[in-house]
PDB file of C-alpha atoms in Angstrom:
ATOM      1  CA  MET A 392      37.164 -14.397 -28.344  1.00 46.00           C
ATOM      2  CA  ASN A 393      33.771 -15.264 -27.722  1.00 49.00           C
ATOM      3  CA  LEU A 394      32.174 -12.084 -24.869  1.00 42.00           C
ATOM      4  CA  SER A 395      28.603 -12.323 -24.178  1.00 44.00           C
ATOM      5  CA  ALA A 396      26.426 -10.071 -21.551  1.00 41.00           C
ATOM      6  CA  THR A 397      22.511 -10.162 -19.701  1.00 45.00           C
ATOM      7  CA  GLY A 398      20.841  -8.670 -17.542  1.00 46.00           C
ATOM      8  CA  VAL A 399      17.380  -8.693 -16.496  1.00 51.00           C
ATOM      9  CA  GLY A 400      16.294  -6.577 -13.075  1.00 65.00           C
ATOM     10  CA  ILE A 401      14.150  -7.271 -10.292  1.00 77.00           C
ATOM     11  CA  GLY A 402      14.420  -5.202  -7.438  1.00 93.00           C
ATOM     12  CA  THR A 403      12.015  -3.828  -4.032  1.00 96.00           C
ATOM     13  CA  LEU A 404      11.131  -0.263  -4.125  1.00 97.00           C
ATOM     14  CA  LEU A 405       9.044   0.810  -1.170  1.00 97.00           C
ATOM     15  CA  THR A 406       8.396  -1.666   2.230  1.00 97.00           C
ATOM     16  CA  GLN A 407       6.114  -1.435   4.778  1.00 98.00           C
ATOM     17  CA  GLY A 408       5.161  -3.426   7.724  1.00 98.00           C
ATOM     18  CA  PHE A 409       4.453  -0.568   9.582  1.00 98.00           C
ATOM     19  CA  ASN A 410       6.044  -3.145  12.355  1.00 97.00           C
ATOM     20  CA  ALA A 411       8.786  -0.701  13.844  1.00 95.00           C
ATOM     21  CA  GLY A 412       6.201   2.385  13.215  1.00 96.00           C
ATOM     22  CA  ALA A 413       4.890   4.099  10.281  1.00 96.00           C
ATOM     23  CA  GLY A 414       9.029   4.685   8.619  1.00 95.00           C
ATOM     24  CA  GLY A 415       8.441   7.714   6.739  1.00 97.00           C
ATOM     25  CA  TRP A 416       4.448   6.910   6.122  1.00 98.00           C
ATOM     26  CA  THR A 417       2.662  10.316   6.862  1.00 98.00           C
ATOM     27  CA  THR A 418      -1.306  10.399   7.755  1.00 98.00           C
ATOM     28  CA  THR A 419      -3.172  13.393   6.884  1.00 98.00           C
ATOM     29  CA  ASN A 420      -7.449  13.696   8.941  1.00 98.00           C
ATOM     30  CA  THR A 421      -9.667  16.344   7.696  1.00 98.00           C
ATOM     31  CA  SER A 422     -12.154  14.391   8.738  1.00 98.00           C
ATOM     32  CA  THR A 423     -15.762  16.109  10.062  1.00 98.00           C
ATOM     33  CA  GLY A 424     -18.421  15.891  12.302  1.00 98.00           C
ATOM     34  CA  GLY A 425     -18.892  13.393  14.997  1.00 97.00           C
ATOM     35  CA  THR A 426     -15.260  12.194  16.707  1.00 98.00           C
ATOM     36  CA  PRO A 427     -12.784  13.711  14.068  1.00 98.00           C
ATOM     37  CA  ALA A 428      -9.819  12.205  15.515  1.00 98.00           C
ATOM     38  CA  ASN A 429     -11.438   8.653  16.056  1.00 98.00           C
ATOM     39  CA  ALA A 430     -10.925   8.495  12.405  1.00 98.00           C
ATOM     40  CA  ALA A 431      -7.301   8.108  11.945  1.00 98.00           C
ATOM     41  CA  TRP A 432      -4.884   6.730  10.559  1.00 98.00           C
ATOM     42  CA  THR A 433      -3.715   5.353  13.757  1.00 98.00           C
ATOM     43  CA  LEU A 434      -1.145   2.528  14.107  1.00 98.00           C
ATOM     44  CA  ARG A 435      -2.799  -0.895  16.018  1.00 98.00           C
ATOM     45  CA  PRO A 436      -1.443  -3.457  17.231  1.00 98.00           C
ATOM     46  CA  ASN A 437      -1.909  -7.365  15.604  1.00 98.00           C
ATOM     47  CA  ASN A 438      -5.613  -8.644  17.427  1.00 98.00           C
ATOM     48  CA  TYR A 439      -6.568  -5.577  18.059  1.00 98.00           C
ATOM     49  CA  PHE A 440     -10.211  -5.604  19.693  1.00 97.00           C
ATOM     50  CA  TYR A 441     -13.120  -2.769  18.284  1.00 96.00           C
ATOM     51  CA  ASN A 442     -17.069  -2.193  20.577  1.00 92.00           C
ATOM     52  CA  ALA A 443     -18.440  -1.527  16.995  1.00 86.00           C
ATOM     53  CA  SER A 444     -21.539   0.289  16.834  1.00 71.00           C
ATOM     54  CA  SER A 445     -22.824  -2.716  16.038  1.00 70.00           C
ATOM     55  CA  ASN A 446     -22.527  -6.700  15.616  1.00 70.00           C
ATOM     56  CA  PRO A 447     -19.746  -8.085  15.026  1.00 79.00           C
ATOM     57  CA  ASP A 448     -17.169  -6.659  16.801  1.00 89.00           C
ATOM     58  CA  PRO A 449     -13.347  -7.186  15.549  1.00 95.00           C
ATOM     59  CA  THR A 450     -10.726  -8.436  16.311  1.00 96.00           C
ATOM     60  CA  PHE A 451      -7.984  -7.309  13.389  1.00 97.00           C
ATOM     61  CA  SER A 452      -5.522  -9.644  12.547  1.00 97.00           C
ATOM     62  CA  SER A 453      -2.978  -8.784  10.210  1.00 97.00           C
ATOM     63  CA  ASN A 454      -1.345 -11.460   7.107  1.00 97.00           C
ATOM     64  CA  ASP A 455       1.265 -12.383   9.145  1.00 97.00           C
ATOM     65  CA  ALA A 456       0.129 -11.226  13.208  1.00 97.00           C
ATOM     66  CA  SER A 457       1.948  -7.837  13.545  1.00 97.00           C
ATOM     67  CA  GLN A 458       1.156  -4.566  13.454  1.00 98.00           C
ATOM     68  CA  PHE A 459      -1.034  -1.920  10.892  1.00 98.00           C
ATOM     69  CA  TYR A 460      -2.870   0.895   9.730  1.00 98.00           C
ATOM     70  CA  LEU A 461      -6.339   1.165  10.962  1.00 98.00           C
ATOM     71  CA  SER A 462      -8.964   4.178   9.986  1.00 98.00           C
ATOM     72  CA  ASN A 463     -11.965   3.560  11.857  1.00 98.00           C
ATOM     73  CA  SER A 464     -14.991   6.027  10.159  1.00 97.00           C
ATOM     74  CA  ASP A 465     -17.372   4.406  12.405  1.00 96.00           C
ATOM     75  CA  ALA A 466     -15.841   4.885  15.687  1.00 96.00           C
ATOM     76  CA  GLN A 467     -16.190   9.381  14.110  1.00 97.00           C
ATOM     77  CA  GLY A 468     -19.501   8.407  14.138  1.00 95.00           C
ATOM     78  CA  SER A 469     -21.598  10.345  12.270  1.00 94.00           C
ATOM     79  CA  GLY A 470     -19.256  13.122   9.965  1.00 96.00           C
ATOM     80  CA  THR A 471     -17.719  12.694   6.741  1.00 98.00           C
ATOM     81  CA  THR A 472     -14.639  11.059   7.336  1.00 98.00           C
ATOM     82  CA  ALA A 473     -11.398  11.740   5.094  1.00 98.00           C
ATOM     83  CA  THR A 474      -8.327  10.430   5.781  1.00 98.00           C
ATOM     84  CA  THR A 475      -5.039   9.286   3.683  1.00 98.00           C
ATOM     85  CA  LEU A 476      -1.702   6.951   4.345  1.00 98.00           C
ATOM     86  CA  VAL A 477       1.033   8.381   1.626  1.00 98.00           C
ATOM     87  CA  SER A 478       4.729   6.320   1.609  1.00 98.00           C
ATOM     88  CA  PRO A 479       7.488   8.557   1.104  1.00 98.00           C
ATOM     89  CA  SER A 480       8.365   8.800  -2.140  1.00 98.00           C
ATOM     90  CA  PHE A 481      10.307   6.612  -4.221  1.00 98.00           C
ATOM     91  CA  SER A 482      12.031   6.388  -7.429  1.00 97.00           C
ATOM     92  CA  THR A 483      11.033   4.202 -10.452  1.00 97.00           C
ATOM     93  CA  ILE A 484      13.796   4.644 -12.880  1.00 96.00           C
ATOM     94  CA  GLY A 485      15.347   1.927 -14.514  1.00 95.00           C
ATOM     95  CA  TYR A 486      12.589   0.093 -14.217  1.00 97.00           C
ATOM     96  CA  THR A 487      10.425  -0.702 -16.903  1.00 95.00           C
ATOM     97  CA  SER A 488       7.292  -2.640 -15.226  1.00 97.00           C
ATOM     98  CA  VAL A 489       6.041  -1.657 -10.953  1.00 98.00           C
ATOM     99  CA  SER A 490       3.299  -2.563  -9.532  1.00 98.00           C
ATOM    100  CA  LEU A 491       2.066  -2.445  -5.686  1.00 98.00           C
ATOM    101  CA  ASN A 492       1.331  -5.080  -3.460  1.00 98.00           C
ATOM    102  CA  TYR A 493      -0.775  -4.667   0.155  1.00 98.00           C
ATOM    103  CA  TYR A 494      -2.602  -6.859   2.557  1.00 98.00           C
ATOM    104  CA  HIS A 495      -6.081  -5.567   3.498  1.00 98.00           C
ATOM    105  CA  TYR A 496      -9.589  -5.356   5.171  1.00 98.00           C
ATOM    106  CA  TYR A 497     -12.202  -2.574   3.900  1.00 98.00           C
ATOM    107  CA  ARG A 498     -15.383  -3.454   5.567  1.00 96.00           C
ATOM    108  CA  TYR A 499     -17.979  -1.789   3.307  1.00 96.00           C
ATOM    109  CA  ASN A 500     -21.020  -0.042   4.110  1.00 94.00           C
ATOM    110  CA  SER A 501     -23.248   1.089   1.002  1.00 90.00           C
ATOM    111  CA  GLY A 502     -23.776   3.508  -1.074  1.00 88.00           C
ATOM    112  CA  THR A 503     -20.784   5.742  -2.907  1.00 90.00           C
ATOM    113  CA  SER A 504     -19.594   8.469  -0.596  1.00 92.00           C
ATOM    114  CA  ASP A 505     -17.705   4.681   0.998  1.00 97.00           C
ATOM    115  CA  ARG A 506     -14.814   4.750  -1.144  1.00 98.00           C
ATOM    116  CA  ALA A 507     -11.652   2.874  -0.020  1.00 98.00           C
ATOM    117  CA  PHE A 508      -8.591   4.593  -3.103  1.00 98.00           C
ATOM    118  CA  VAL A 509      -5.002   3.817  -4.113  1.00 98.00           C
ATOM    119  CA  GLU A 510      -3.721   6.671  -5.744  1.00 98.00           C
ATOM    120  CA  VAL A 511      -0.209   7.952  -7.403  1.00 98.00           C
ATOM    121  CA  SER A 512       1.820  11.559  -7.831  1.00 98.00           C
ATOM    122  CA  THR A 513       5.150  12.012  -8.714  1.00 98.00           C
ATOM    123  CA  ASN A 514       4.940  15.950  -7.323  1.00 97.00           C
ATOM    124  CA  GLY A 515       3.072  14.816  -3.832  1.00 96.00           C
ATOM    125  CA  SER A 516       0.250  17.172  -4.762  1.00 96.00           C
ATOM    126  CA  SER A 517      -1.517  15.552  -7.799  1.00 98.00           C
ATOM    127  CA  TRP A 518      -2.792  12.713  -7.415  1.00 98.00           C
ATOM    128  CA  THR A 519      -4.547   9.742  -9.652  1.00 98.00           C
ATOM    129  CA  THR A 520      -7.035   6.819  -8.843  1.00 98.00           C
ATOM    130  CA  LEU A 521      -6.003   3.496  -9.265  1.00 98.00           C
ATOM    131  CA  GLN A 522      -7.592   1.079  -7.378  1.00 98.00           C
ATOM    132  CA  THR A 523     -11.209   1.930  -6.085  1.00 98.00           C
ATOM    133  CA  HIS A 524     -12.813  -0.418  -3.762  1.00 98.00           C
ATOM    134  CA  SER A 525     -16.753  -0.553  -3.243  1.00 97.00           C
ATOM    135  CA  SER A 526     -17.890  -3.798  -2.173  1.00 97.00           C
ATOM    136  CA  THR A 527     -15.661  -5.793   1.495  1.00 98.00           C
ATOM    137  CA  GLN A 528     -12.685  -6.887   0.589  1.00 98.00           C
ATOM    138  CA  GLY A 529     -11.008  -9.481   3.194  1.00 98.00           C
ATOM    139  CA  ALA A 530     -11.781 -10.120   6.559  1.00 97.00           C
ATOM    140  CA  ASP A 531     -10.705  -8.272  10.261  1.00 97.00           C
ATOM    141  CA  ASP A 532      -8.993 -11.324  10.683  1.00 96.00           C
ATOM    142  CA  ALA A 533      -7.944 -12.793   6.903  1.00 97.00           C
ATOM    143  CA  PHE A 534      -7.068  -9.536   5.199  1.00 98.00           C
ATOM    144  CA  VAL A 535      -6.254 -10.195   1.559  1.00 98.00           C
ATOM    145  CA  LEU A 536      -3.589  -8.830  -0.559  1.00 98.00           C
ATOM    146  CA  ALA A 537      -4.053  -6.520  -3.261  1.00 98.00           C
ATOM    147  CA  THR A 538      -2.294  -6.337  -6.318  1.00 98.00           C
ATOM    148  CA  VAL A 539      -2.398  -1.917  -8.548  1.00 98.00           C
ATOM    149  CA  ASN A 540      -0.236  -1.953 -12.070  1.00 98.00           C
ATOM    150  CA  LEU A 541       2.150   1.257 -11.468  1.00 98.00           C
ATOM    151  CA  ASN A 542       4.051   1.157 -14.818  1.00 97.00           C
ATOM    152  CA  SER A 543       2.308   4.807 -15.238  1.00 97.00           C
ATOM    153  CA  VAL A 544       4.941   5.930 -13.325  1.00 98.00           C
ATOM    154  CA  ALA A 545       7.929   3.609 -14.461  1.00 97.00           C
ATOM    155  CA  GLY A 546      11.305   5.676 -14.832  1.00 97.00           C
ATOM    156  CA  GLN A 547      10.044   9.092 -12.828  1.00 97.00           C
ATOM    157  CA  PRO A 548      12.083   9.475  -9.719  1.00 98.00           C
ATOM    158  CA  THR A 549      10.539  10.920  -7.624  1.00 98.00           C
ATOM    159  CA  VAL A 550       6.746   8.700  -6.457  1.00 98.00           C
ATOM    160  CA  PHE A 551       3.878   8.608  -3.885  1.00 98.00           C
ATOM    161  CA  VAL A 552       1.008   6.780  -3.854  1.00 98.00           C
ATOM    162  CA  ARG A 553      -1.399   6.811  -0.758  1.00 98.00           C
ATOM    163  CA  PHE A 554      -4.701   5.075   0.716  1.00 99.00           C
ATOM    164  CA  ARG A 555      -7.161   7.822   0.830  1.00 98.00           C
ATOM    165  CA  TYR A 556     -10.234   6.332   2.563  1.00 98.00           C
ATOM    166  CA  ALA A 557     -13.562   8.468   2.248  1.00 98.00           C
ATOM    167  CA  ALA A 558     -16.804   7.016   4.377  1.00 98.00           C
ATOM    168  CA  THR A 559     -19.689   8.889   6.297  1.00 96.00           C
ATOM    169  CA  TRP A 560     -20.129   7.336   9.479  1.00 95.00           C
ATOM    170  CA  ASP A 561     -19.150   3.954   7.512  1.00 95.00           C
ATOM    171  CA  TRP A 562     -16.932   0.547   8.852  1.00 96.00           C
ATOM    172  CA  TYR A 563     -12.713   1.152   8.289  1.00 97.00           C
ATOM    173  CA  TRP A 564     -10.682   0.650   6.157  1.00 98.00           C
ATOM    174  CA  ALA A 565      -6.940  -1.332   7.295  1.00 98.00           C
ATOM    175  CA  VAL A 566      -3.765  -1.308   5.821  1.00 98.00           C
ATOM    176  CA  ASP A 567      -0.497  -3.298   5.804  1.00 98.00           C
ATOM    177  CA  ASN A 568       2.589  -5.260   4.186  1.00 98.00           C
ATOM    178  CA  VAL A 569       2.450  -2.649   1.571  1.00 98.00           C
ATOM    179  CA  THR A 570       6.092  -3.016  -1.280  1.00 98.00           C
ATOM    180  CA  VAL A 571       6.209  -1.793  -4.169  1.00 98.00           C
ATOM    181  CA  SER A 572       9.074  -3.765  -6.151  1.00 97.00           C
ATOM    182  CA  GLY A 573      10.519  -3.415 -10.166  1.00 97.00           C
ATOM    183  CA  THR A 574      11.320  -5.181 -12.911  1.00 95.00           C
ATOM    184  CA  GLY A 575      13.522  -3.691 -16.173  1.00 85.00           C
ATOM    185  CA  PRO A 576      17.712  -3.381 -17.047  1.00 65.00           C
ATOM    186  CA  ALA A 577      20.489  -3.449 -14.971  1.00 49.00           C
ATOM    187  CA  ALA A 578      23.762  -3.245 -14.489  1.00 45.00           C
ATOM    188  CA  LEU A 579      23.941  -5.843 -17.142  1.00 41.00           C
ATOM    189  CA  THR A 580      26.862  -9.612 -15.994  1.00 46.00           C
ATOM    190  CA  TRP A 581      30.280  -9.707 -18.228  1.00 43.00           C
ATOM    191  CA  ALA A 582      31.953 -12.739 -18.949  1.00 50.00           C
ATOM    192  CA  SER A 583      33.404 -13.503 -22.149  1.00 50.00           C
ATOM    193  CA  SER A 584      36.253 -16.271 -22.273  1.00 53.00           C
ATOM    194  CA  ALA A 585      39.019 -17.057 -25.788  1.00 55.00           C
ATOM    195  CA  ASN A 586      38.815 -19.358 -28.395  1.00 59.00           C
ATOM    196  CA  PRO A 587      40.544 -22.074 -28.776  1.00 59.00           C
ATOM    197  CA  SER A 588      40.814 -21.471 -24.535  1.00 61.00           C
ATOM    198  CA  GLY A 589      43.464 -20.662 -22.182  1.00 61.00           C
ATOM    199  CA  PHE A 590      42.027 -16.824 -20.944  1.00 51.00           C
ATOM    200  CA  THR A 591      38.134 -15.641 -19.322  1.00 51.00           C
ATOM    201  CA  SER A 592      37.499 -12.918 -17.435  1.00 49.00           C
ATOM    202  CA  ASN A 593      34.346 -10.954 -16.151  1.00 49.00           C
ATOM    203  CA  ALA A 594      35.913  -7.931 -16.345  1.00 52.00           C
ATOM    204  CA  GLN A 595      34.025  -5.266 -18.281  1.00 47.00           C
ATOM    205  CA  ASN A 596      36.859  -4.238 -20.328  1.00 48.00           C
TER     206      ASN A 596
END
């Protein structure tokens, strides 16, 4: 009898396009100065127009022409922007390779205080920075794809990712279509056959 078994798991662990709302994502806004509420991560519709403090005035359009999240430091005005957008928890157990994809537009201004961070946590309280944006990424009408390696948290029962924006009367960061995917061992597929022929089975027993 011949017995064979194969299996490589490829799975989507988290996906969110924000078209139906926050979908379990949470936000914080500890900005100070100016009008802090204006900096909060806010869901905006496709073709959202913002009358900026200086030209050009952007009309935001995500990669799939849909609703997205925006944190707007310029709208806050004179002050310090500190906002986070945090995913629901997800598990990476059973996966040996994990990656994060997202589409975004980050308009950089200047200086060391203007940064966009992508971070990961296994407890929701201590965070590790995996990606730092310190230059303009994409455009208001051309969100770009970014990929972050999450292998450091493969095999964990609880994982969070967050987008943290730190700025001082700078511009803005828009985020959409976030996906976490993984590859690794999965439930095996089984097949057996008799030699000479006459019996086949896909049962694991």
